[in-house]
């Protein structure tokens, strides 16, 4: 089991221990007077979410429009198309965002079928806490002047930080399978099953998932899904990885183990 302490969505402490798997929760102080307000205990389960938007256009489903214009669009003859029901977004002066999920969703994979019609950015959002704090994968289209770009961005306190980027834009009018996944240290975006961008992140307290577009024309989304991410990845280079081999994520059951630095600058666990 993993125990984490956050303050203002930022990680303070982490511990791993299999001793405590159930029991009561509480709070207290060791000295002085401290008041506790809005105390909440939130049970969580593995994330399972799917939406193919097969419903009436007036029904919003599990989505909350934050900005821009969003609506479910259906064809008159749905049996004649593989994408008869779609969710379309349009910018109305700034980025258009539509959210789903819960505030306590954490460490998940989030994906959708995406089609841009112009050259402005489309993408996916994870760990949405408010308008000024979330993770974003944005992808611009290619045209005669620009090749397009793919970026992983962390928005913190309203400031954009580019974590990773690569060249290559989407073709307007073409559908792509796009996904965004993260855990306590890694963020990764994939297009049609191939990793497009990846980068290291600081642990977050999680947040809602969402769809994103800057296009003033329209961007189409379909077959949205989300699931818990249980992948484990360790490169033994980050600060504190050595400590995690002692009573942390790693447990020794024989032999002698240590993190050592190679001549190439990489670290290995041997």
GROMACS .gro file of C-alpha atoms in nm, residues 52-266:
model
  215
   52UNK     CA    1  -1.938   0.673  -2.728
   53UNK     CA    2  -2.186   0.970  -2.718
   54UNK     CA    3  -2.467   0.753  -2.852
   55UNK     CA    4  -2.751   0.969  -2.717
   56UNK     CA    5  -2.970   1.267  -2.794
   57UNK     CA    6  -2.793   1.589  -2.883
   58UNK     CA    7  -2.952   1.770  -2.588
   59UNK     CA    8  -2.804   1.522  -2.336
   60UNK     CA    9  -2.464   1.623  -2.197
   61UNK     CA   10  -2.400   1.295  -2.015
   62UNK     CA   11  -2.109   1.297  -1.770
   63UNK     CA   12  -1.944   1.606  -1.921
   64UNK     CA   13  -1.907   1.957  -1.784
   65UNK     CA   14  -1.836   2.241  -2.025
   66UNK     CA   15  -1.571   2.471  -1.876
   67UNK     CA   16  -1.513   2.696  -2.177
   68UNK     CA   17  -1.588   2.715  -2.547
   69UNK     CA   18  -1.879   2.549  -2.727
   70UNK     CA   19  -1.947   2.175  -2.687
   71UNK     CA   20  -2.230   1.953  -2.809
   72UNK     CA   21  -2.316   1.597  -2.904
   73UNK     CA   22  -2.368   1.564  -3.279
   74UNK     CA   23  -2.551   1.277  -3.448
   75UNK     CA   24  -2.618   1.193  -3.813
   76UNK     CA   25  -2.969   1.150  -3.946
   77UNK     CA   26  -2.886   0.797  -4.063
   78UNK     CA   27  -2.652   0.659  -3.794
   79UNK     CA   28  -2.638   0.310  -3.947
   80UNK     CA   29  -2.454   0.449  -4.250
   81UNK     CA   30  -2.149   0.576  -4.061
   82UNK     CA   31  -1.888   0.434  -3.822
   83UNK     CA   32  -1.884   0.769  -3.638
   84UNK     CA   33  -2.252   0.856  -3.633
   85UNK     CA   34  -2.232   1.006  -3.283
   86UNK     CA   35  -1.952   1.247  -3.192
   87UNK     CA   36  -1.874   1.515  -2.937
   88UNK     CA   37  -1.761   1.835  -3.101
   89UNK     CA   38  -1.583   2.130  -2.946
   90UNK     CA   39  -1.517   2.479  -3.076
   91UNK     CA   40  -1.308   2.764  -2.938
   92UNK     CA   41  -1.495   3.089  -2.880
   93UNK     CA   42  -1.204   3.320  -2.808
   94UNK     CA   43  -0.982   3.096  -2.594
   95UNK     CA   44  -0.912   2.727  -2.536
   96UNK     CA   45  -1.228   2.514  -2.518
   97UNK     CA   46  -1.234   2.262  -2.231
   98UNK     CA   47  -1.486   1.993  -2.141
   99UNK     CA   48  -1.434   1.773  -1.834
  100UNK     CA   49  -1.543   1.437  -1.701
  101UNK     CA   50  -1.452   1.223  -1.402
  102UNK     CA   51  -1.404   1.301  -1.035
  103UNK     CA   52  -1.165   1.523  -0.840
  104UNK     CA   53  -1.012   1.216  -0.673
  105UNK     CA   54  -0.924   1.030  -0.995
  106UNK     CA   55  -0.551   0.956  -0.981
  107UNK     CA   56  -0.289   0.775  -1.192
  108UNK     CA   57  -0.490   0.684  -1.501
  109UNK     CA   58  -0.486   0.639  -1.876
  110UNK     CA   59  -0.724   0.862  -2.072
  111UNK     CA   60  -0.791   0.826  -2.444
  112UNK     CA   61  -1.020   0.925  -2.730
  113UNK     CA   62  -1.062   0.921  -3.104
  114UNK     CA   63  -0.973   1.275  -3.218
  115UNK     CA   64  -1.020   1.463  -3.544
  116UNK     CA   65  -0.902   1.820  -3.600
  117UNK     CA   66  -1.039   2.020  -3.893
  118UNK     CA   67  -0.800   2.317  -3.896
  119UNK     CA   68  -0.445   2.360  -3.774
  120UNK     CA   69  -0.497   2.485  -3.419
  121UNK     CA   70  -0.426   2.265  -3.118
  122UNK     CA   71  -0.645   1.975  -3.009
  123UNK     CA   72  -0.567   1.749  -2.715
  124UNK     CA   73  -0.638   1.575  -2.386
  125UNK     CA   74  -0.628   1.693  -2.024
  126UNK     CA   75  -0.539   1.502  -1.707
  127UNK     CA   76  -0.517   1.598  -1.338
  128UNK     CA   77  -0.748   1.896  -1.382
  129UNK     CA   78  -0.776   2.081  -1.051
  130UNK     CA   79  -0.887   2.423  -1.176
  131UNK     CA   80  -0.843   2.649  -1.479
  132UNK     CA   81  -0.484   2.723  -1.381
  133UNK     CA   82  -0.362   2.376  -1.283
  134UNK     CA   83  -0.367   2.066  -1.505
  135UNK     CA   84  -0.164   1.844  -1.738
  136UNK     CA   85  -0.215   1.880  -2.113
  137UNK     CA   86  -0.119   1.703  -2.434
  138UNK     CA   87  -0.171   1.942  -2.724
  139UNK     CA   88  -0.126   1.865  -3.093
  140UNK     CA   89  -0.131   2.117  -3.375
  141UNK     CA   90  -0.213   2.041  -3.738
  142UNK     CA   91   0.013   2.048  -4.040
  143UNK     CA   92  -0.034   2.286  -4.332
  144UNK     CA   93   0.169   2.437  -4.616
  145UNK     CA   94   0.359   2.666  -4.377
  146UNK     CA   95   0.402   2.456  -4.062
  147UNK     CA   96   0.476   2.090  -3.991
  148UNK     CA   97   0.285   2.088  -3.663
  149UNK     CA   98   0.404   1.998  -3.314
  150UNK     CA   99   0.311   1.769  -3.023
  151UNK     CA  100   0.364   1.895  -2.668
  152UNK     CA  101   0.325   1.777  -2.311
  153UNK     CA  102   0.249   2.078  -2.092
  154UNK     CA  103   0.207   2.133  -1.722
  155UNK     CA  104  -0.005   2.431  -1.630
  156UNK     CA  105   0.073   2.536  -1.273
  157UNK     CA  106  -0.069   2.853  -1.121
  158UNK     CA  107  -0.155   2.966  -1.473
  159UNK     CA  108   0.201   2.930  -1.607
  160UNK     CA  109   0.271   2.687  -1.892
  161UNK     CA  110   0.575   2.461  -1.866
  162UNK     CA  111   0.665   2.250  -2.171
  163UNK     CA  112   0.776   1.908  -2.045
  164UNK     CA  113   0.840   1.748  -2.383
  165UNK     CA  114   0.774   1.814  -2.751
  166UNK     CA  115   0.825   1.656  -3.090
  167UNK     CA  116   0.761   1.753  -3.451
  168UNK     CA  117   0.469   1.625  -3.655
  169UNK     CA  118   0.117   1.759  -3.693
  170UNK     CA  119  -0.216   1.593  -3.753
  171UNK     CA  120  -0.381   1.588  -4.095
  172UNK     CA  121  -0.705   1.790  -4.085
  173UNK     CA  122  -1.008   1.565  -4.133
  174UNK     CA  123  -0.833   1.243  -4.028
  175UNK     CA  124  -0.923   1.043  -3.719
  176UNK     CA  125  -0.651   0.944  -3.471
  177UNK     CA  126  -0.648   0.736  -3.153
  178UNK     CA  127  -0.487   0.958  -2.888
  179UNK     CA  128  -0.413   0.871  -2.526
  180UNK     CA  129  -0.253   1.038  -2.225
  181UNK     CA  130  -0.126   0.838  -1.927
  182UNK     CA  131   0.057   0.921  -1.607
  183UNK     CA  132   0.169   0.784  -1.273
  184UNK     CA  133   0.355   0.939  -0.981
  185UNK     CA  134   0.659   1.026  -1.191
  186UNK     CA  135   0.596   0.985  -1.567
  187UNK     CA  136   0.364   1.146  -1.823
  188UNK     CA  137   0.322   0.993  -2.169
  189UNK     CA  138   0.114   1.071  -2.479
  190UNK     CA  139   0.055   0.821  -2.759
  191UNK     CA  140  -0.092   0.850  -3.108
  192UNK     CA  141  -0.229   0.537  -3.273
  193UNK     CA  142  -0.045   0.326  -3.016
  194UNK     CA  143   0.296   0.491  -3.069
  195UNK     CA  144   0.452   0.711  -2.800
  196UNK     CA  145   0.466   1.070  -2.928
  197UNK     CA  146   0.593   1.253  -2.617
  198UNK     CA  147   0.703   1.156  -2.269
  199UNK     CA  148   0.841   1.343  -1.973
  200UNK     CA  149   0.903   1.335  -1.600
  201UNK     CA  150   0.658   1.503  -1.363
  202UNK     CA  151   0.632   1.568  -0.993
  203UNK     CA  152   0.367   1.359  -0.815
  204UNK     CA  153   0.023   1.520  -0.819
  205UNK     CA  154  -0.291   1.464  -0.614
  206UNK     CA  155  -0.484   1.374  -0.929
  207UNK     CA  156  -0.788   1.540  -1.080
  208UNK     CA  157  -1.047   1.522  -1.356
  209UNK     CA  158  -0.988   1.432  -1.721
  210UNK     CA  159  -1.092   1.641  -2.018
  211UNK     CA  160  -1.093   1.729  -2.387
  212UNK     CA  161  -0.923   2.037  -2.532
  213UNK     CA  162  -0.924   2.241  -2.850
  214UNK     CA  163  -0.809   2.585  -2.961
  215UNK     CA  164  -0.973   2.552  -3.303
  216UNK     CA  165  -1.232   2.815  -3.393
  217UNK     CA  166  -1.372   2.578  -3.657
  218UNK     CA  167  -1.451   2.250  -3.487
  219UNK     CA  168  -1.275   1.946  -3.338
  220UNK     CA  169  -1.442   1.605  -3.312
  221UNK     CA  170  -1.403   1.353  -3.029
  222UNK     CA  171  -1.544   1.001  -2.997
  223UNK     CA  172  -1.498   0.671  -2.810
  224UNK     CA  173  -1.357   0.830  -2.494
  225UNK     CA  174  -1.224   0.596  -2.226
  226UNK     CA  175  -1.038   0.610  -1.898
  227UNK     CA  176  -0.885   0.339  -1.680
  228UNK     CA  177  -0.652   0.314  -1.381
  229UNK     CA  178  -0.282   0.307  -1.465
  230UNK     CA  179  -0.093   0.044  -1.266
  231UNK     CA  180   0.231   0.056  -1.466
  232UNK     CA  181   0.555   0.061  -1.267
  233UNK     CA  182   0.864   0.231  -1.408
  234UNK     CA  183   1.189   0.313  -1.226
  235UNK     CA  184   1.514   0.435  -1.384
  236UNK     CA  185   1.702   0.485  -1.052
  237UNK     CA  186   1.818   0.831  -1.158
  238UNK     CA  187   1.572   1.051  -0.969
  239UNK     CA  188   1.659   1.181  -0.626
  240UNK     CA  189   1.540   0.943  -0.356
  241UNK     CA  190   1.531   0.627  -0.568
  242UNK     CA  191   1.809   0.475  -0.357
  243UNK     CA  192   1.606   0.529  -0.042
  244UNK     CA  193   1.310   0.354  -0.199
  245UNK     CA  194   1.511   0.032  -0.206
  246UNK     CA  195   1.508   0.029   0.176
  247UNK     CA  196   1.159  -0.021   0.313
  248UNK     CA  197   1.000   0.154   0.020
  249UNK     CA  198   0.872   0.037  -0.318
  250UNK     CA  199   1.140  -0.233  -0.339
  251UNK     CA  200   1.186  -0.519  -0.094
  252UNK     CA  201   1.491  -0.744  -0.081
  253UNK     CA  202   1.442  -1.121  -0.042
  254UNK     CA  203   1.801  -1.233  -0.076
  255UNK     CA  204   2.142  -1.126  -0.194
  256UNK     CA  205   2.297  -0.781  -0.182
  257UNK     CA  206   2.140  -0.497  -0.380
  258UNK     CA  207   2.256  -0.140  -0.442
  259UNK     CA  208   2.205   0.148  -0.685
  260UNK     CA  209   2.532   0.224  -0.866
  261UNK     CA  210   2.628   0.477  -1.135
  262UNK     CA  211   2.765   0.354  -1.467
  263UNK     CA  212   3.027   0.536  -1.672
  264UNK     CA  213   2.756   0.650  -1.916
  265UNK     CA  214   2.592   0.852  -1.642
  266UNK     CA  215   2.306   0.608  -1.601
   0.00000   0.00000   0.00000
